[in-house]
Amino acid sequence: MTALGAVFRPQSPPEKLRSVVRTAEEAGLEELWLWEDCFLESGIASASAALAWSERLRVGVGLLPVPLRNAALTTMEAATLHRLFPGRARLGVGHGVQDWMGQVGARAESPMTLLREHLVAMRALLRGERVTVDGRYVKLDGVALDWPPATDPAPPAVLSGARGPRSLRLSGEVADGTVLDASTTVEGVRAARALIDEGRTRAGRTEPHSVTVYVLAATGPGAGRRLAAELDREGLAPGAAPGVAGNAGDVAAAVRRYADAGADTVVLQSTADDEDPDAFVRFTAQEVRPLLQS
């Protein structure tokens, strides 16, 4: 069965996170996802708190922008979370928004090369390997984690954010899963799966590769208007039909369509004007999820 999650958007102040985590835990939500968007909230700090405030909730971060991060530091943080909260952290890395990366002096000339080097180094370190590499961006000299995470039955997955064909093929080649943003349509998931598989074939990889997709969802009064406004803010054409507006049945039907297209996890993303993230989490867990179990 496809896992169902919701986003805690960082446009909400950090002090609201605890309430949302408690609500998610009590409502039975499977996954709560966080963003490390500039210049809002830290992904790792928020994930650490969310995991500590819950007992069974899985917490994802999608995404950690690699231009802001040293590969060794990112892996140390990931390994710490995986040891403190085994099986409950899902971490993704990605290019980051290039304008934001430019604002902090971290814009890479070759984002693809940087992401590849970061992913390869992270996965090797999380396997417990000692890594020496002299790449264009990632340079490690005999680096190994003193406290690597458990690797039985497998090392923790490293997810990659991807949108374009080259990034999707790269994710299939060197990542353990892919995170697709809310601009992705149902057909876009199918197309992404095909490109990911091209990369997997090229690398000779046969293990499972998870696909997580964010889906814009609006419910309650004015849902259609609010979804249309969100799409307009993001520069997305309503005719492309990403997202869903309506009641729990409408949203559940959309989740099924994304799942049938190849999504392993569907993460519902509220509109930016939603001022009650707790209510959105309860809606996802208590109204939408039961419809997917029938």
Tab-separated table of C-alpha atoms in Angstrom:
chain	number	residue	atom	x	y	z
A	1	MET	CA	0.000	0.000	0.000
A	2	THR	CA	1.234	3.480	-0.852
A	3	ALA	CA	2.347	5.424	2.218
A	4	LEU	CA	0.550	8.699	2.915
A	5	GLY	CA	2.133	11.788	4.418
A	6	ALA	CA	1.682	15.527	4.837
A	7	VAL	CA	4.035	18.504	4.719
A	8	PHE	CA	4.724	20.906	7.542
A	9	ARG	CA	5.458	23.920	5.383
A	10	PRO	CA	8.266	26.129	6.738
A	11	GLN	CA	6.114	29.184	6.096
A	12	SER	CA	4.635	28.228	9.475
A	13	PRO	CA	6.847	29.375	12.359
A	14	PRO	CA	9.079	26.725	13.953
A	15	GLU	CA	7.247	26.950	17.276
A	16	LYS	CA	4.155	25.455	15.592
A	17	LEU	CA	5.995	22.254	14.717
A	18	ARG	CA	5.549	20.529	18.074
A	19	SER	CA	1.765	20.795	17.927
A	20	VAL	CA	1.704	19.455	14.363
A	21	VAL	CA	3.954	16.535	15.297
A	22	ARG	CA	1.748	15.641	18.261
A	23	THR	CA	-1.336	15.878	16.065
A	24	ALA	CA	0.273	13.684	13.405
A	25	GLU	CA	1.294	11.082	15.967
A	26	GLU	CA	-2.132	10.971	17.633
A	27	ALA	CA	-4.012	10.928	14.329
A	28	GLY	CA	-1.971	8.017	12.983
A	29	LEU	CA	-0.277	9.851	10.111
A	30	GLU	CA	2.439	7.709	8.546
A	31	GLU	CA	4.908	10.389	7.466
A	32	LEU	CA	5.473	14.088	8.140
A	33	TRP	CA	7.745	15.885	5.683
A	34	LEU	CA	9.811	19.028	6.255
A	35	TRP	CA	11.655	21.374	3.913
A	36	GLU	CA	15.001	23.135	4.211
A	37	ASP	CA	13.958	26.147	2.150
A	38	CYS	CA	16.032	29.315	2.270
A	39	PHE	CA	15.737	31.256	4.474
A	40	LEU	CA	13.087	29.665	6.604
A	41	GLU	CA	13.901	26.618	8.739
A	42	SER	CA	16.682	24.057	9.098
A	43	GLY	CA	15.745	20.597	7.868
A	44	ILE	CA	17.968	18.662	10.281
A	45	ALA	CA	17.130	20.700	13.389
A	46	SER	CA	13.408	20.437	12.651
A	47	ALA	CA	13.621	16.716	11.902
A	48	SER	CA	15.526	16.048	15.132
A	49	ALA	CA	12.844	17.779	17.165
A	50	ALA	CA	9.986	16.092	15.294
A	51	LEU	CA	11.503	12.653	15.789
A	52	ALA	CA	12.113	13.303	19.479
A	53	TRP	CA	8.528	14.477	20.007
A	54	SER	CA	7.082	11.308	18.440
A	55	GLU	CA	7.407	7.561	18.874
A	56	ARG	CA	6.393	5.989	15.552
A	57	LEU	CA	5.996	8.856	13.067
A	58	ARG	CA	8.390	8.735	10.117
A	59	VAL	CA	9.905	12.147	9.372
A	60	GLY	CA	11.231	13.110	5.966
A	61	VAL	CA	13.324	16.058	4.865
A	62	GLY	CA	12.946	16.932	1.241
A	63	LEU	CA	15.268	18.456	0.481
A	64	LEU	CA	18.659	19.358	1.913
A	65	PRO	CA	20.330	21.580	-0.745
A	66	VAL	CA	23.817	20.203	-1.357
A	67	PRO	CA	25.456	23.521	-2.357
A	68	LEU	CA	24.892	24.670	1.252
A	69	ARG	CA	26.415	21.509	2.751
A	70	ASN	CA	29.648	19.584	3.134
A	71	ALA	CA	29.073	15.922	2.263
A	72	ALA	CA	30.776	14.699	5.433
A	73	LEU	CA	28.679	16.952	7.663
A	74	THR	CA	25.435	15.981	5.951
A	75	THR	CA	26.302	12.308	6.404
A	76	MET	CA	27.261	12.785	10.067
A	77	GLU	CA	23.886	14.409	10.701
A	78	ALA	CA	22.086	11.669	8.798
A	79	ALA	CA	23.919	8.898	10.648
A	80	THR	CA	23.124	10.497	14.009
A	81	LEU	CA	19.404	10.653	13.198
A	82	HIS	CA	19.385	7.070	11.936
A	83	ARG	CA	21.061	5.821	15.131
A	84	LEU	CA	18.858	7.875	17.454
A	85	PHE	CA	15.625	7.024	15.626
A	86	PRO	CA	16.157	3.807	13.657
A	87	GLY	CA	13.911	3.407	10.656
A	88	ARG	CA	12.083	6.709	11.108
A	89	ALA	CA	14.165	9.302	9.240
A	90	ARG	CA	13.907	9.767	5.473
A	91	LEU	CA	16.430	12.258	4.114
A	92	GLY	CA	16.692	13.651	0.629
A	93	VAL	CA	19.264	15.914	-0.970
A	94	GLY	CA	18.993	18.029	-4.092
A	95	HIS	CA	20.290	20.908	-6.178
A	96	GLY	CA	18.530	23.612	-4.185
A	97	VAL	CA	16.936	26.672	-5.762
A	98	GLN	CA	19.748	28.199	-7.776
A	99	ASP	CA	18.783	31.822	-7.040
A	100	TRP	CA	18.944	31.077	-3.308
A	101	MET	CA	22.278	29.320	-3.714
A	102	GLY	CA	23.559	32.414	-5.481
A	103	GLN	CA	22.405	34.620	-2.592
A	104	VAL	CA	24.679	32.763	-0.183
A	105	GLY	CA	27.636	32.453	-2.550
A	106	ALA	CA	27.174	28.705	-2.993
A	107	ARG	CA	25.944	28.413	-6.562
A	108	ALA	CA	27.767	25.578	-8.331
A	109	GLU	CA	28.912	25.792	-11.938
A	110	SER	CA	27.818	22.180	-12.426
A	111	PRO	CA	24.903	21.286	-10.130
A	112	MET	CA	24.727	17.790	-11.655
A	113	THR	CA	28.365	17.038	-10.838
A	114	LEU	CA	27.944	18.349	-7.302
A	115	LEU	CA	24.826	16.265	-6.677
A	116	ARG	CA	26.427	13.121	-8.077
A	117	GLU	CA	29.553	13.522	-5.947
A	118	HIS	CA	27.493	14.258	-2.825
A	119	LEU	CA	25.216	11.250	-3.305
A	120	VAL	CA	28.053	8.832	-4.006
A	121	ALA	CA	30.022	9.999	-0.957
A	122	MET	CA	27.007	9.910	1.365
A	123	ARG	CA	25.998	6.400	0.385
A	124	ALA	CA	29.532	5.088	0.803
A	125	LEU	CA	29.953	6.701	4.225
A	126	LEU	CA	26.578	5.382	5.417
A	127	ARG	CA	27.703	1.895	4.372
A	128	GLY	CA	30.553	2.284	6.846
A	129	GLU	CA	33.261	2.701	4.227
A	130	ARG	CA	36.397	4.820	4.547
A	131	VAL	CA	36.236	7.298	1.681
A	132	THR	CA	38.978	9.105	-0.155
A	133	VAL	CA	37.855	11.153	-3.127
A	134	ASP	CA	39.211	14.190	-4.947
A	135	GLY	CA	36.214	15.344	-6.943
A	136	ARG	CA	35.368	18.663	-8.448
A	137	TYR	CA	33.349	19.583	-5.350
A	138	VAL	CA	33.563	16.750	-2.821
A	139	LYS	CA	37.028	16.187	-1.400
A	140	LEU	CA	37.477	13.631	1.384
A	141	ASP	CA	40.755	12.215	2.677
A	142	GLY	CA	40.342	8.924	4.516
A	143	VAL	CA	36.978	9.917	6.016
A	144	ALA	CA	34.891	7.299	7.826
A	145	LEU	CA	32.065	7.614	10.319
A	146	ASP	CA	32.924	6.581	13.858
A	147	TRP	CA	29.227	5.985	14.501
A	148	PRO	CA	27.789	4.676	11.238
A	149	PRO	CA	24.148	3.621	11.216
A	150	ALA	CA	23.124	-0.010	11.235
A	151	THR	CA	23.433	-1.609	7.803
A	152	ASP	CA	21.377	-4.746	8.517
A	153	PRO	CA	19.348	-5.457	6.444
A	154	ALA	CA	20.565	-2.475	4.400
A	155	PRO	CA	22.137	0.955	4.885
A	156	PRO	CA	19.691	3.850	5.288
A	157	ALA	CA	18.362	5.134	1.995
A	158	VAL	CA	19.633	8.389	0.550
A	159	LEU	CA	16.955	10.092	-1.548
A	160	SER	CA	17.515	12.596	-4.326
A	161	GLY	CA	15.259	15.407	-5.436
A	162	ALA	CA	14.840	15.488	-9.188
A	163	ARG	CA	12.747	17.189	-11.847
A	164	GLY	CA	14.468	17.238	-15.246
A	165	PRO	CA	15.445	14.165	-17.297
A	166	ARG	CA	19.149	14.336	-16.434
A	167	SER	CA	18.455	14.629	-12.692
A	168	LEU	CA	15.937	11.779	-12.817
A	169	ARG	CA	18.379	9.475	-14.597
A	170	LEU	CA	21.073	10.465	-12.105
A	171	SER	CA	18.768	9.649	-9.204
A	172	GLY	CA	18.093	6.198	-10.604
A	173	GLU	CA	21.801	5.661	-11.086
A	174	VAL	CA	23.222	6.778	-7.740
A	175	ALA	CA	20.393	7.394	-5.221
A	176	ASP	CA	18.136	4.990	-3.337
A	177	GLY	CA	14.924	6.886	-3.999
A	178	THR	CA	13.571	9.998	-5.687
A	179	VAL	CA	11.524	12.920	-4.385
A	180	LEU	CA	9.297	14.691	-6.927
A	181	ASP	CA	7.919	18.150	-6.234
A	182	ALA	CA	4.323	19.344	-6.397
A	183	SER	CA	4.614	20.439	-10.028
A	184	THR	CA	4.507	16.744	-10.957
A	185	THR	CA	1.340	15.476	-12.603
A	186	VAL	CA	0.156	11.872	-12.632
A	187	GLU	CA	1.638	11.445	-16.093
A	188	GLY	CA	4.769	13.126	-14.798
A	189	VAL	CA	5.189	10.347	-12.235
A	190	ARG	CA	5.003	7.726	-14.988
A	191	ALA	CA	7.551	9.621	-17.058
A	192	ALA	CA	9.820	10.056	-14.039
A	193	ARG	CA	9.674	6.325	-13.297
A	194	ALA	CA	10.785	5.559	-16.854
A	195	LEU	CA	13.735	7.967	-16.642
A	196	ILE	CA	14.737	6.674	-13.207
A	197	ASP	CA	14.697	3.144	-14.583
A	198	GLU	CA	16.964	4.231	-17.429
A	199	GLY	CA	19.503	5.351	-14.852
A	200	ARG	CA	19.102	2.174	-12.818
A	201	THR	CA	19.663	0.039	-15.904
A	202	ARG	CA	22.745	2.033	-16.864
A	203	ALA	CA	24.202	1.454	-13.385
A	204	GLY	CA	23.129	-2.199	-13.202
A	205	ARG	CA	21.007	-1.573	-10.120
A	206	THR	CA	18.228	-4.019	-9.287
A	207	GLU	CA	17.256	-3.150	-5.701
A	208	PRO	CA	13.973	-1.271	-5.091
A	209	HIS	CA	13.941	2.469	-5.732
A	210	SER	CA	11.246	4.434	-3.908
A	211	VAL	CA	9.418	7.385	-5.455
A	212	THR	CA	7.919	10.064	-3.213
A	213	VAL	CA	5.743	12.784	-4.713
A	214	TYR	CA	4.309	15.948	-3.197
A	215	VAL	CA	0.714	16.628	-4.227
A	216	LEU	CA	-0.911	20.013	-3.674
A	217	ALA	CA	-4.234	19.520	-1.886
A	218	ALA	CA	-6.907	21.987	-0.838
A	219	THR	CA	-10.094	21.199	1.039
A	220	GLY	CA	-12.895	23.111	2.700
A	221	PRO	CA	-14.478	26.406	1.625
A	222	GLY	CA	-12.965	27.883	-1.519
A	223	ALA	CA	-10.716	24.863	-2.107
A	224	GLY	CA	-10.713	25.205	-5.885
A	225	ARG	CA	-9.969	28.913	-5.750
A	226	ARG	CA	-7.129	28.407	-3.271
A	227	LEU	CA	-5.561	25.628	-5.349
A	228	ALA	CA	-5.752	27.769	-8.496
A	229	ALA	CA	-4.120	30.680	-6.658
A	230	GLU	CA	-1.325	28.419	-5.425
A	231	LEU	CA	-0.682	27.092	-8.913
A	232	ASP	CA	-0.578	30.656	-10.202
A	233	ARG	CA	1.937	31.686	-7.519
A	234	GLU	CA	4.143	28.760	-8.508
A	235	GLY	CA	3.860	29.563	-12.198
A	236	LEU	CA	1.996	26.327	-12.929
A	237	ALA	CA	-0.823	26.172	-15.456
A	238	PRO	CA	-4.074	24.791	-14.010
A	239	GLY	CA	-4.587	22.922	-17.278
A	240	ALA	CA	-1.571	20.773	-16.437
A	241	ALA	CA	-3.697	19.486	-13.528
A	242	PRO	CA	-1.183	19.010	-10.738
A	243	GLY	CA	-2.835	18.791	-7.348
A	244	VAL	CA	-6.404	18.284	-6.195
A	245	ALA	CA	-9.166	20.337	-4.598
A	246	GLY	CA	-12.231	18.920	-2.885
A	247	ASN	CA	-13.338	16.659	-0.062
A	248	ALA	CA	-11.638	13.582	1.352
A	249	GLY	CA	-13.049	11.386	-1.411
A	250	ASP	CA	-11.659	13.655	-4.103
A	251	VAL	CA	-8.241	13.738	-2.470
A	252	ALA	CA	-8.176	9.970	-1.915
A	253	ALA	CA	-9.025	9.399	-5.577
A	254	ALA	CA	-6.109	11.638	-6.574
A	255	VAL	CA	-3.763	9.761	-4.246
A	256	ARG	CA	-4.808	6.494	-5.918
A	257	ARG	CA	-4.044	7.945	-9.345
A	258	TYR	CA	-0.549	8.973	-8.252
A	259	ALA	CA	-0.007	5.566	-6.641
A	260	ASP	CA	-1.136	3.757	-9.787
A	261	ALA	CA	1.351	5.856	-11.763
A	262	GLY	CA	4.223	4.590	-9.622
A	263	ALA	CA	4.409	6.671	-6.423
A	264	ASP	CA	5.386	4.689	-3.332
A	265	THR	CA	4.680	7.637	-1.012
A	266	VAL	CA	2.223	10.469	-1.642
A	267	VAL	CA	2.767	13.529	0.541
A	268	LEU	CA	-0.119	15.982	0.620
A	269	GLN	CA	1.004	19.605	0.531
A	270	SER	CA	-1.391	22.260	1.800
A	271	THR	CA	-1.688	25.602	0.067
A	272	ALA	CA	0.441	28.464	1.353
A	273	ASP	CA	-2.609	30.294	2.725
A	274	ASP	CA	-3.643	27.369	4.952
A	275	GLU	CA	-3.329	28.756	8.488
A	276	ASP	CA	-4.191	25.525	10.330
A	277	PRO	CA	-1.548	22.847	9.671
A	278	ASP	CA	-2.921	20.711	12.514
A	279	ALA	CA	-6.313	20.495	10.795
A	280	PHE	CA	-4.670	19.574	7.496
A	281	VAL	CA	-2.744	16.756	9.186
A	282	ARG	CA	-5.921	15.449	10.827
A	283	PHE	CA	-7.750	15.634	7.492
A	284	THR	CA	-4.978	13.615	5.824
A	285	ALA	CA	-4.759	10.948	8.517
A	286	GLN	CA	-8.352	10.608	9.657
A	287	GLU	CA	-10.401	11.382	6.547
A	288	VAL	CA	-8.238	10.558	3.521
A	289	ARG	CA	-6.267	7.536	4.766
A	290	PRO	CA	-9.327	5.400	5.714
A	291	LEU	CA	-10.648	5.785	2.152
A	292	LEU	CA	-7.416	4.327	0.791
A	293	GLN	CA	-7.735	1.231	2.953
A	294	SER	CA	-11.110	0.166	1.548
